[in-house]
Short mmCIF file of C-alpha atoms in Angstrom, two decimals:
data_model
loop_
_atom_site.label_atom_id
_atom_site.label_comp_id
_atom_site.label_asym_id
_atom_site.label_seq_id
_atom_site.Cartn_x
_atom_site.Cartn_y
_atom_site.Cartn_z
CA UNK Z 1020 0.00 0.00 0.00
CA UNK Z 1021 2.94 2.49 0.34
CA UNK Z 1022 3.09 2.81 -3.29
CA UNK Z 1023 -0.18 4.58 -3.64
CA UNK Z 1024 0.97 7.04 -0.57
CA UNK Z 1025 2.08 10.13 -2.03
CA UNK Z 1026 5.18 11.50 -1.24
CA UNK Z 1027 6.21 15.38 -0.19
CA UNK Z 1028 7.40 16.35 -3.64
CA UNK Z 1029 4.44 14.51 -5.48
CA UNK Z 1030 1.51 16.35 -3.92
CA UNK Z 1031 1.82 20.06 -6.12
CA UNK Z 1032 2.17 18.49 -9.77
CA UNK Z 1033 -0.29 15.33 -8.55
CA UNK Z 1034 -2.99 18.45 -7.49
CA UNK Z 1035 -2.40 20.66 -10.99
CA UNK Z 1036 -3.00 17.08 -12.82
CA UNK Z 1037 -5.74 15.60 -10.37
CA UNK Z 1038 -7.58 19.34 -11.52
CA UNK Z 1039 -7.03 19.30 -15.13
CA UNK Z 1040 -8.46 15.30 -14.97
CA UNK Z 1041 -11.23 16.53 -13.24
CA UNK Z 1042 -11.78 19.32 -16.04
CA UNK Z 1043 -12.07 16.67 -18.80
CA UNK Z 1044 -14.18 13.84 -16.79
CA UNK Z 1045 -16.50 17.11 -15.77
CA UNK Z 1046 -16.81 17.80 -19.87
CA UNK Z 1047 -17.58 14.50 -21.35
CA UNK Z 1048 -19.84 13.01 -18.24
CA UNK Z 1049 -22.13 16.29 -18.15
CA UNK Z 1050 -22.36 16.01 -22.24
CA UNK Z 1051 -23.60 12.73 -21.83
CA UNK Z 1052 -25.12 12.79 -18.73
CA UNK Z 1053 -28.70 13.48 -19.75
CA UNK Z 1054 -28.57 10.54 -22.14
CA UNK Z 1055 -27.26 8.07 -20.05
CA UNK Z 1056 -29.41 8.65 -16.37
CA UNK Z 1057 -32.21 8.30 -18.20
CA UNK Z 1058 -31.37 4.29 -19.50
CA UNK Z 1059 -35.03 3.03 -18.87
CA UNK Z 1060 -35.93 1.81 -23.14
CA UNK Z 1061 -34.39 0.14 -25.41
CA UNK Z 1062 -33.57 3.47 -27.66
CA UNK Z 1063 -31.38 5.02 -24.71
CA UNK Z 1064 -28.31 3.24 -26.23
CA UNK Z 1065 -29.14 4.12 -29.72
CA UNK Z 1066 -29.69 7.58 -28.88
CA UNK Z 1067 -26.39 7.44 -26.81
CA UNK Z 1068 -24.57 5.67 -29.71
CA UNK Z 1069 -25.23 8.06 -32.45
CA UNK Z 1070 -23.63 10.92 -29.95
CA UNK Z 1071 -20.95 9.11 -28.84
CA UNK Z 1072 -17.71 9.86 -31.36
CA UNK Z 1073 -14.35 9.53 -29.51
CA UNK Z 1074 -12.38 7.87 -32.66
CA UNK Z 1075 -11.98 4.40 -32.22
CA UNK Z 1076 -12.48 3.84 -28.64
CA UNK Z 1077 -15.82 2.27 -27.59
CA UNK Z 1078 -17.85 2.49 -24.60
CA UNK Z 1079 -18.61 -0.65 -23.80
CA UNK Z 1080 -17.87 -0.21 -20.05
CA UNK Z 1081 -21.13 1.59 -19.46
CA UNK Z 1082 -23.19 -1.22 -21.08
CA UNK Z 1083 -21.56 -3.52 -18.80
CA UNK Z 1084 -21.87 -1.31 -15.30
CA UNK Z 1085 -25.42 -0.85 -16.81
CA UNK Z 1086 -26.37 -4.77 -18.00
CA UNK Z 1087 -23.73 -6.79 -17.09
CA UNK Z 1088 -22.24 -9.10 -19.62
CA UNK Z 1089 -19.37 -10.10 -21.68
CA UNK Z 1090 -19.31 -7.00 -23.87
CA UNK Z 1091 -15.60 -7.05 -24.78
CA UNK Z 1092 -13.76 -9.46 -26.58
CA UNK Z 1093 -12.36 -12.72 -23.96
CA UNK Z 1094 -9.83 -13.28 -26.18
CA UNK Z 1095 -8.47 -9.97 -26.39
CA UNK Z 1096 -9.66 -8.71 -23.04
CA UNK Z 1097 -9.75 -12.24 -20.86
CA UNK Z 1098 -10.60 -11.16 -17.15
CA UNK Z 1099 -12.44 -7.11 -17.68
CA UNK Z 1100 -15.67 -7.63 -17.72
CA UNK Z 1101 -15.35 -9.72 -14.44
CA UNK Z 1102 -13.33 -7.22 -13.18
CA UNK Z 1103 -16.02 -4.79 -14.30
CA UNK Z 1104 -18.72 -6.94 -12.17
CA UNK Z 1105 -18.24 -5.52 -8.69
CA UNK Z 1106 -18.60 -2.07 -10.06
CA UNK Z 1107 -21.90 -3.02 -12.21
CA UNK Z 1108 -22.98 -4.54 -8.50
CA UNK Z 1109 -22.32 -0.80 -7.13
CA UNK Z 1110 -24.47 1.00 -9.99
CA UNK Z 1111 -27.44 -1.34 -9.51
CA UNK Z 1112 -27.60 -0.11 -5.60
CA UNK Z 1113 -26.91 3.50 -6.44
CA UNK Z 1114 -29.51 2.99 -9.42
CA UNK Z 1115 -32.13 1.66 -6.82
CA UNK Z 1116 -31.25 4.37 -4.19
CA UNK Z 1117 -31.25 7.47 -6.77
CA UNK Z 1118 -32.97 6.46 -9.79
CA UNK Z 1119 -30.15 7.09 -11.62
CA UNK Z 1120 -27.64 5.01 -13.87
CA UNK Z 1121 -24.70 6.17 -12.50
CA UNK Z 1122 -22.10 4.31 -14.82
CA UNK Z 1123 -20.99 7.64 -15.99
CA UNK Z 1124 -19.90 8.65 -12.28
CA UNK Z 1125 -18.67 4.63 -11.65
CA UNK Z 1126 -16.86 4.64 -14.64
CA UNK Z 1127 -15.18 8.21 -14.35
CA UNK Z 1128 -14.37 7.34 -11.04
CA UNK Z 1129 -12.47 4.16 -11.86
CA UNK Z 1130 -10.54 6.66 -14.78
CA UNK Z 1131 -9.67 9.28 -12.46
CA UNK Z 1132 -8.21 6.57 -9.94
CA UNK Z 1133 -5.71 5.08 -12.61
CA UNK Z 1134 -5.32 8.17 -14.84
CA UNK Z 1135 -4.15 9.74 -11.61
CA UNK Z 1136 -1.49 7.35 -10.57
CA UNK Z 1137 -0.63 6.46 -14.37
CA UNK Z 1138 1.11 10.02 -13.57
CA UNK Z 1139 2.87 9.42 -10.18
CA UNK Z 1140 4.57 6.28 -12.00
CA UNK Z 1141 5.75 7.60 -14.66
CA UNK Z 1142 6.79 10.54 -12.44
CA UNK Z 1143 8.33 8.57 -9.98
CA UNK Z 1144 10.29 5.83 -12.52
CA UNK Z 1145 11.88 9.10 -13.99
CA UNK Z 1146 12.71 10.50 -10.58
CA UNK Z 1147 13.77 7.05 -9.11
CA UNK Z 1148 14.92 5.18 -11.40
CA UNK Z 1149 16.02 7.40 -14.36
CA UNK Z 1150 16.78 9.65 -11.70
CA UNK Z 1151 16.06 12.69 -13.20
CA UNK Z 1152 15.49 15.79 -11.56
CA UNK Z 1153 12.26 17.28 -9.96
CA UNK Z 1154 11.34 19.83 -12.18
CA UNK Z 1155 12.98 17.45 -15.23
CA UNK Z 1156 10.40 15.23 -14.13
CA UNK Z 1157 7.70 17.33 -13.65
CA UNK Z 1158 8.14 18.23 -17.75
CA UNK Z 1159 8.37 14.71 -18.84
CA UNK Z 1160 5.40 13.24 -16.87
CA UNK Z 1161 3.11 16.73 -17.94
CA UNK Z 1162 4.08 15.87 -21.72
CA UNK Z 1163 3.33 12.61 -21.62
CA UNK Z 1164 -0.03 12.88 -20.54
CA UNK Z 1165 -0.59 16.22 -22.75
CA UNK Z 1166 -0.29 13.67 -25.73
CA UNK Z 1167 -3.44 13.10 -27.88
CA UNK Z 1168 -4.38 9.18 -27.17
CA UNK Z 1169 -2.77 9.27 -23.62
CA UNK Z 1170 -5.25 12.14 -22.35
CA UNK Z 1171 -8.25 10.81 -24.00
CA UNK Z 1172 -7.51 7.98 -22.68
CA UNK Z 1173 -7.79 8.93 -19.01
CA UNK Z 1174 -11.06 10.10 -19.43
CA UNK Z 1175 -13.12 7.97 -22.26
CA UNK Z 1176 -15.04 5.11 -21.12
CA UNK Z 1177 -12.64 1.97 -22.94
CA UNK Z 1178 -10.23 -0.11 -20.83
CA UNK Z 1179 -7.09 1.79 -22.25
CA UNK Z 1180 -6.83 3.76 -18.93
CA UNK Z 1181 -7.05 0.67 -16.94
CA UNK Z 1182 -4.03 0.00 -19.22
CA UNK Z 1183 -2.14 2.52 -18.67
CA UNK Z 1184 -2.37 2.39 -14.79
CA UNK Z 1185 -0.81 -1.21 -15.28
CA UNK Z 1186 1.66 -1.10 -17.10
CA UNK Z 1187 2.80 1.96 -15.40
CA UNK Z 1188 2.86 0.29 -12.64
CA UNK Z 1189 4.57 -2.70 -13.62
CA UNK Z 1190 7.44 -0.83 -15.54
CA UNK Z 1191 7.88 1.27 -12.17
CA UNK Z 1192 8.08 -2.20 -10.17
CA UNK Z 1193 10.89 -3.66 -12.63
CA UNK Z 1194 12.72 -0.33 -12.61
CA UNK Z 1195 13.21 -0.48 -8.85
CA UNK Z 1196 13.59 -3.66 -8.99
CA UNK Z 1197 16.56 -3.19 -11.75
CA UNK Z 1198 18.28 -0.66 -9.52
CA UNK Z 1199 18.24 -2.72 -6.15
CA UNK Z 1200 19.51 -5.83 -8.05
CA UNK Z 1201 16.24 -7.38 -7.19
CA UNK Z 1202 14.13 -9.84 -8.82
CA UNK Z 1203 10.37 -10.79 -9.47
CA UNK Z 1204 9.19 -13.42 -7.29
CA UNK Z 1205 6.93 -16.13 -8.61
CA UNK Z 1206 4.05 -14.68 -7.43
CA UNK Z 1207 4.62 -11.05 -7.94
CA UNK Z 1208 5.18 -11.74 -11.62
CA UNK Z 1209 1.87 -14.31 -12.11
CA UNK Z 1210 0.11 -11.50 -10.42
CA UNK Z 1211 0.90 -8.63 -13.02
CA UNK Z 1212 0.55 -11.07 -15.49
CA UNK Z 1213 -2.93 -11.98 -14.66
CA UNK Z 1214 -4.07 -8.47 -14.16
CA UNK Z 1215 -2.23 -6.62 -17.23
CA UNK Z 1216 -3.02 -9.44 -19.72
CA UNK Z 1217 -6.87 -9.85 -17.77
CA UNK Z 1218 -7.55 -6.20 -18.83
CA UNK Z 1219 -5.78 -7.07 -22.58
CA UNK Z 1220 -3.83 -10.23 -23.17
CA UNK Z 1221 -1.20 -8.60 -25.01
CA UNK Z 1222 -0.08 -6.63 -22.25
CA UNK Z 1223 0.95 -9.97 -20.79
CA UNK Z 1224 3.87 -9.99 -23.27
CA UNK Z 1225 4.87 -6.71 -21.92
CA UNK Z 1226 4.91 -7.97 -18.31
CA UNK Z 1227 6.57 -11.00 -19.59
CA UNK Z 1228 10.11 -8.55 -20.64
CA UNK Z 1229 9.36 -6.87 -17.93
CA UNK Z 1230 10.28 -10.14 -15.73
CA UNK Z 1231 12.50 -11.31 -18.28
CA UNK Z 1232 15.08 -7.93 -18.10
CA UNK Z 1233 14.70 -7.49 -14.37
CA UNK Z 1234 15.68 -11.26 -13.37
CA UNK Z 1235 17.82 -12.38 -16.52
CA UNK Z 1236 18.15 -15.89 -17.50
CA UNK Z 1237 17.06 -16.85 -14.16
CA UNK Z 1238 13.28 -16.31 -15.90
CA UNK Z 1239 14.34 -19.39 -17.97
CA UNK Z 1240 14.23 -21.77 -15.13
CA UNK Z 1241 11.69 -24.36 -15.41
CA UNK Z 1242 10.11 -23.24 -11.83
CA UNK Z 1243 9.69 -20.11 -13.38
CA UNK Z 1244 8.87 -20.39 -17.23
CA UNK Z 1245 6.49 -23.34 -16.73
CA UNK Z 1246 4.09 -21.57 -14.29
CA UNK Z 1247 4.40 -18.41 -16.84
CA UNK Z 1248 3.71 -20.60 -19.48
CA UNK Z 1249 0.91 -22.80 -18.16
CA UNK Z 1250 -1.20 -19.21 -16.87
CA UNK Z 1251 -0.60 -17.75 -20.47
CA UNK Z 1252 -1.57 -20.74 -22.14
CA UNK Z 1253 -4.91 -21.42 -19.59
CA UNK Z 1254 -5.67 -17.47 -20.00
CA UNK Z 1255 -5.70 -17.59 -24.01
CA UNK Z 1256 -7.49 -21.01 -23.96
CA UNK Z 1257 -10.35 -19.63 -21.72
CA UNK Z 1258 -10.63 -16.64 -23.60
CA UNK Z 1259 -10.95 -18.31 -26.96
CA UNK Z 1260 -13.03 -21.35 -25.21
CA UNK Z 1261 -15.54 -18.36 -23.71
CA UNK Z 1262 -15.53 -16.33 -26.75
CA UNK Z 1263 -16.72 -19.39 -28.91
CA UNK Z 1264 -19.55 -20.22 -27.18
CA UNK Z 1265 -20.87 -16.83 -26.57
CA UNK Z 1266 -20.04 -15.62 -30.02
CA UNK Z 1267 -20.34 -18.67 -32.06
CA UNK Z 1268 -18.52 -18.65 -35.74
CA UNK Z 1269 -17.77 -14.90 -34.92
CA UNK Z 1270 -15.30 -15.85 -32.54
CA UNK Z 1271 -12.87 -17.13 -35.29
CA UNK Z 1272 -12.60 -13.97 -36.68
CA UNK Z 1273 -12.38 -11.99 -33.53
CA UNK Z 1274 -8.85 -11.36 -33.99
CA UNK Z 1275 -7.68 -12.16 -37.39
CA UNK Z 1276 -10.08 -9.52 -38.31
CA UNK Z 1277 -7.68 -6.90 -36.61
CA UNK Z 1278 -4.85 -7.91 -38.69
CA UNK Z 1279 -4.28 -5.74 -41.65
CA UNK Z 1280 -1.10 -5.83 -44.56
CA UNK Z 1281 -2.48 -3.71 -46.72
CA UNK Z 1282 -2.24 -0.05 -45.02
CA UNK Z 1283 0.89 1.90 -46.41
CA UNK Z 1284 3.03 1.43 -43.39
CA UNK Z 1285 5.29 4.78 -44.15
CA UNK Z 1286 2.33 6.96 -43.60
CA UNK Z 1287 1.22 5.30 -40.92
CA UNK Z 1288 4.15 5.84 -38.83
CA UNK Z 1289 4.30 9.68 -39.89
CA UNK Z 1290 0.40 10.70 -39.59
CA UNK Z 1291 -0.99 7.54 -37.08
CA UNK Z 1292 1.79 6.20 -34.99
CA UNK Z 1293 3.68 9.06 -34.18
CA UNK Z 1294 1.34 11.72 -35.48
CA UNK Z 1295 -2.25 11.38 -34.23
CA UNK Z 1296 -1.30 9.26 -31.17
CA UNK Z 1297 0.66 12.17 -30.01
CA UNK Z 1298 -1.17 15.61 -31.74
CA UNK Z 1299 -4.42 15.11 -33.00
CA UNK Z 1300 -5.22 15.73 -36.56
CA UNK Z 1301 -8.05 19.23 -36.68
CA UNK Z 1302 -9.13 17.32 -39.93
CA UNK Z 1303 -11.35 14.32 -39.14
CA UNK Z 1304 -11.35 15.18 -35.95
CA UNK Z 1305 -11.59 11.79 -33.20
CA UNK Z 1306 -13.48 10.47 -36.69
CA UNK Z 1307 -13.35 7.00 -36.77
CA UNK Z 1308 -12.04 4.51 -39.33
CA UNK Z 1309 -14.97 2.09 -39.00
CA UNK Z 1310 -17.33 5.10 -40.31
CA UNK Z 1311 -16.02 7.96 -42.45
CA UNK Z 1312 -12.65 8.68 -41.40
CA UNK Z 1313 -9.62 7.89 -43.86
CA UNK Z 1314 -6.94 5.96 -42.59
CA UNK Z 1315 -4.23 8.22 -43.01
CA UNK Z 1316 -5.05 12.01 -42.59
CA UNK Z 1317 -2.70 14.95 -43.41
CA UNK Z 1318 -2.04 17.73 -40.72
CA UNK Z 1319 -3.17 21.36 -42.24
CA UNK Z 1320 -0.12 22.99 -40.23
CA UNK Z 1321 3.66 22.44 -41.24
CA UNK Z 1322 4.77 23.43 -38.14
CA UNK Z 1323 3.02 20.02 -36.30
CA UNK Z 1324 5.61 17.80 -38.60
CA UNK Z 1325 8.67 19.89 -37.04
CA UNK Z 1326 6.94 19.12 -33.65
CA UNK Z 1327 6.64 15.81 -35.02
CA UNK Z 1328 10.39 15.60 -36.21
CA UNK Z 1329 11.55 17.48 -32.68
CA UNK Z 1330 10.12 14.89 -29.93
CA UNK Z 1331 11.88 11.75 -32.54
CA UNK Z 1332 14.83 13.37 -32.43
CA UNK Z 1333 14.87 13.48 -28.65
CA UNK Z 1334 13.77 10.37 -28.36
CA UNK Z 1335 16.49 9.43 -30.31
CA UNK Z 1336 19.12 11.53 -28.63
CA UNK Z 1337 17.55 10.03 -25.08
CA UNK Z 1338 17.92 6.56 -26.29
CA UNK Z 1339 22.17 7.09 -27.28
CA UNK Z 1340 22.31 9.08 -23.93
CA UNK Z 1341 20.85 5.94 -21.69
CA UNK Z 1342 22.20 2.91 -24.66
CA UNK Z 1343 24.32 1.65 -21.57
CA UNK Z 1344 21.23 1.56 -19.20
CA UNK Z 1345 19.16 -1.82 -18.29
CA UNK Z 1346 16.41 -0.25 -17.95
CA UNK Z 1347 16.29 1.43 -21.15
CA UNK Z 1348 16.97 -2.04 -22.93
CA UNK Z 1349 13.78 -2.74 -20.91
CA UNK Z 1350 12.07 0.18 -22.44
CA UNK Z 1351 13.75 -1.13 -26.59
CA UNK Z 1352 12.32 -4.09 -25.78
CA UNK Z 1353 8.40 -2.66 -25.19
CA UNK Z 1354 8.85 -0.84 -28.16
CA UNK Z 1355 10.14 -3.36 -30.47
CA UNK Z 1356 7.13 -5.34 -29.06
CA UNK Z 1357 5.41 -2.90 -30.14
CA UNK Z 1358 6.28 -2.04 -33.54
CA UNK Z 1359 6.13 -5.87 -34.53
CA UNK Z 1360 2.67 -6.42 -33.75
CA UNK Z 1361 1.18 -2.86 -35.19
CA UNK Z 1362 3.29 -2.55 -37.83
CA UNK Z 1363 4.52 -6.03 -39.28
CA UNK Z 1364 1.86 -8.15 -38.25
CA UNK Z 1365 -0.51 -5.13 -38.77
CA UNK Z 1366 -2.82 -5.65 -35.97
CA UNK Z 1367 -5.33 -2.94 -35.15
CA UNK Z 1368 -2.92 -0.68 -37.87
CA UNK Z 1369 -6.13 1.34 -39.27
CA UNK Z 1370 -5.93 2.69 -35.84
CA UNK Z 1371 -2.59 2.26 -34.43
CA UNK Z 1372 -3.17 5.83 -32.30
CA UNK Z 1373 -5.86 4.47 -30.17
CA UNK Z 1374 -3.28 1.69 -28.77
CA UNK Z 1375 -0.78 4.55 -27.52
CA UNK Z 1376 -0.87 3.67 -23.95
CA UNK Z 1377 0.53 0.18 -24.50
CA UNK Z 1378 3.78 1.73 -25.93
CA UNK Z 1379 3.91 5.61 -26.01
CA UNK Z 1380 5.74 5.46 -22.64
CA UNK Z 1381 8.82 4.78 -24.13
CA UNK Z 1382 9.30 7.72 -25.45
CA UNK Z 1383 8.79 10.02 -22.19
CA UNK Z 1384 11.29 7.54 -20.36
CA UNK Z 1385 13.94 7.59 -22.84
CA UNK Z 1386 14.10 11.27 -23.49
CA UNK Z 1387 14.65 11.30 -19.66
CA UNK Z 1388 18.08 9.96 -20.08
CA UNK Z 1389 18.77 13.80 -21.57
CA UNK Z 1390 18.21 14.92 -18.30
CA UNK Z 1391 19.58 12.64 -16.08
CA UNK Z 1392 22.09 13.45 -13.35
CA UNK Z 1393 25.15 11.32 -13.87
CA UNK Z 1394 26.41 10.90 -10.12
CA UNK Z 1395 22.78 10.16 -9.26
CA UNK Z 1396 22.85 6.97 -11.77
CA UNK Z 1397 23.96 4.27 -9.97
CA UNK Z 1398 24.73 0.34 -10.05
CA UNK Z 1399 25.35 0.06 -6.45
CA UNK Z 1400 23.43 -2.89 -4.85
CA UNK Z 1401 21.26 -1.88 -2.42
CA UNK Z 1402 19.49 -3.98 0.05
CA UNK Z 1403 16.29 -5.51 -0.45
CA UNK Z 1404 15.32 -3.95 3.48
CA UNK Z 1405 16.39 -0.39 2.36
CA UNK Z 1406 13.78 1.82 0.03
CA UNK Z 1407 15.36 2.64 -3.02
CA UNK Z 1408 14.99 7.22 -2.52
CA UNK Z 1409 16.01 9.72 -4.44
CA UNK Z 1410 19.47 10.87 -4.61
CA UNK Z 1411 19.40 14.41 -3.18
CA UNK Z 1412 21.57 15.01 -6.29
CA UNK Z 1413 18.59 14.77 -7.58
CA UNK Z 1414 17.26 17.92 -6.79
CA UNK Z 1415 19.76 19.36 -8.98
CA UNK Z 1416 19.48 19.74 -12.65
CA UNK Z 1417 21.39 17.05 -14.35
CA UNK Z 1418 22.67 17.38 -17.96
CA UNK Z 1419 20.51 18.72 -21.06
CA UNK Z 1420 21.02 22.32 -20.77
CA UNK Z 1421 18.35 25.25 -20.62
CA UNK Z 1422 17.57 25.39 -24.38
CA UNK Z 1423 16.49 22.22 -24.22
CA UNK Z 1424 14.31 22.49 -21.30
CA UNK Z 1425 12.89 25.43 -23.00
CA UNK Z 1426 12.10 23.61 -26.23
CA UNK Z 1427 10.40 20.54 -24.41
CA UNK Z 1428 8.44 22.90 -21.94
CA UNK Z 1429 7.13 24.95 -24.98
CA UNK Z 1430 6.35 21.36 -27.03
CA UNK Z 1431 4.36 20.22 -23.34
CA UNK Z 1432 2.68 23.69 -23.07
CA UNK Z 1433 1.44 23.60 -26.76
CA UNK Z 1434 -0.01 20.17 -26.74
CA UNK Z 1435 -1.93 20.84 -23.35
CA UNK Z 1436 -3.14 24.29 -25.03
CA UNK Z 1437 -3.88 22.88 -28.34
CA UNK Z 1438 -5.82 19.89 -27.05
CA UNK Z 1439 -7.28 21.79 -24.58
CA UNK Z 1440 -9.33 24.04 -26.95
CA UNK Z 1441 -10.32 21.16 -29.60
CA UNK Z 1442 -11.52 18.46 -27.04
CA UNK Z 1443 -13.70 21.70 -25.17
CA UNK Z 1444 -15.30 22.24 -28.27
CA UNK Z 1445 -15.83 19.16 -29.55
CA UNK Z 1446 -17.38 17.78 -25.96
CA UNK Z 1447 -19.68 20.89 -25.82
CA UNK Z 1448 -21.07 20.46 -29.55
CA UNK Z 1449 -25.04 20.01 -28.95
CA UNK Z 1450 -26.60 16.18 -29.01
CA UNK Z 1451 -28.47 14.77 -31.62
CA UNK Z 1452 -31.27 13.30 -30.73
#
């Protein structure tokens, strides 16, 4: 439980981002609000449906806090809806006590909880295990979440928050654990595995380098890779085994259907992966592929593809700074993940943007090697007793320089600004009823 305990430093940027979280859950739960209380025929989802446009993500989660059932995909997403259950047991009662479907408020609620500490991770794995400064920190955890598909995410009703708040979690775990020459324990590591890969089974893989980088070829083992194994395997088998019977001959498409070779992969990576997942597109606006929006979209300003071309580059310059770093292997490894499933196998490619949370960490974390204090990095074994601080070398501003503070501040400011207005208009358009 000491994880989720904030610490000194923590509470000022955690309250600026804990406000601005509550300004977007306040906008999209009073837009839909007087759809969605209201959920007593069978046209309130219809009605709800044809005002519901948030690109590719769907709301499923508020069918299932509403009328329980499977809703998402086992095989894709083995344990959520069960996860989901206690929460549609909590609407019912405030439903009989208000007259009310409160899934909005349930759901929102749930966001707010992981959005919010999806931010003290990655704030906290740059502080302790990047070990960058405070204010360093500060920058890199506020862009991160000021990028497009990352701060929709923390508010729109899909399990990609529930991601986030995972895998955040789980990278912070292994970076500690990196740094105190420590290793997963069986049951630590069948733990995350269950719960990342319950929420979406290829998150699992993730977990799986995670456990892999932090303990070495120990993972190899037989105690430990058969027990990793045998839970993978029984996870994917129930999913598929669940997924058959409730969706019948659908279920053998239910993934190969994702899978895509014919979208032009060189666009993709300029407008989808890292365009749109990290500025939104003013064209098409959160359109969505499955309707009328084109696959690849051009920006209308120049200047975004020199934004565009500025945060590669120091991604690029982060990754040579921290090349010598395990946990930035750790972080190679996520992303090369990454890239093989979206963009050589092609899965989910027509929308590569809305998977951003399962990958677009890496690049926050690796440009934090450009800030990093150098006597602050250390391979010094530390005792598994002893909590792994900060360095008050920390405190200090490490290497980088002010010009390049000053670029990444004004990049962080302008995608806050710029998302800021297009999301507030585009929440407050009227419904159509």
């Amino acid at each position: 439980m000491n994880t989720f305990r904030l610490k000194r430093e923590e509470w000022l940027p955690a309250l600026v981002f804990l406000v601005l979280l509550l300004f977007f859950h306040g906008l999209i739960v009073s837009k839909f609000w007087v759809l969605f209380a209201d959920y007593f025929h069978a046209d309130s989802w219809r009605i709800f449906m044809r005002n519901y446009h948030m690109s590719g993500f769907d709301p499923i989660s508020y069918s299932v806090l509403t009328q329980w059932n499977l809703g998402f995909s086992v095989v894709r997403h083995p344990l959520l809806a069960f996860l989901l259950y206690p929460l549609y047991g909590l609407n019912q009662l405030l439903w009989s006590l208000t007259g009310a479907n409160c899934a909005q408020l349930i759901m929102a609620a749930l966001l707010l909880f992981c959005g919010f500490y999806a931010f003290i991770f990655i704030y906290r794995t740059l502080r302790e295990v990047i070990c960058v400064g405070r204010s360093d920190a500060v920058m890199l955890a506020f862009f991160f979440f000021g990028c497009a598909y990352i701060l929709l995410a923390l508010f729109v009703a899909d399990h990609f928050c529930l991601s986030l708040f995972l895998l955040t979690l789980t990278l912070y775990v292994s970076g500690r654990k990196i740094k105190a020459h420590e290793r997963f324990t069986r049951w630590q590591m069948l733990l995350l595995f269950a719960l990342t890969a319950g929420v979406t089974l290829s998150n699992g893989i993730i977990t799986w380098l995670c456990v892999w980088v932090t303990n070495g070829r120990s993972f190899f083992r037989p105690k430990t890779l058969l027990p990793a194994l045998a839970v993978s395997l029984l996870m994917l088998g129930l999913g598929f085994y669940i997924d058959a019977g409730w969706r019948g001959d659908e279920a053998a498409g239910a993934v190969g259907g994702w899978v895509d070779t014919q979208t032009p992969r060189v666009d993709t990576v300029v407008e989808n992966l890292l365009g749109e997942s990290i500025q939104l597109h003013r064209n098409q606006l959160l359109g969505d592929v499955l309707m009328r929006r084109p696959v690849i979209v051009r920006y209308s300003w120049a200047a975004q593809y020199v934004v565009e071309a500025v945060i590669v580059a120091l991604f690029l310059w982060g990754v040579w700074r921290g090349r010598r770093e395990r946990f930035l292997h750790l972080l190679m490894a996520c992303l090369a993940y990454a890239l093989l499933l979206h963009l050589i196998v092609g899965f989910a490619i027509n929308e590569v943007y809305i998977m951003a949370c399962h990958w677009l960490w890496v690049i926050p974390l690796s440009m934090g090697y450009l800030f990093a204090a150098p006597s602050a990095v250390t391979s010094q074994k530390h005792p598994a007793t002893t909590p792994l601080l900060p360095s008050p070398s920390l405190n200090r501003e490490g290497r980088g320089g002010s010009p390049l503070r000053i670029i990444l501040w004004a990049i962080t400011l302008y995608l806050w600004v710029y998302h800021t207005l297009l999301l507030y208009h585009y929440l407050t358009w009227p419904l159509s009823y």
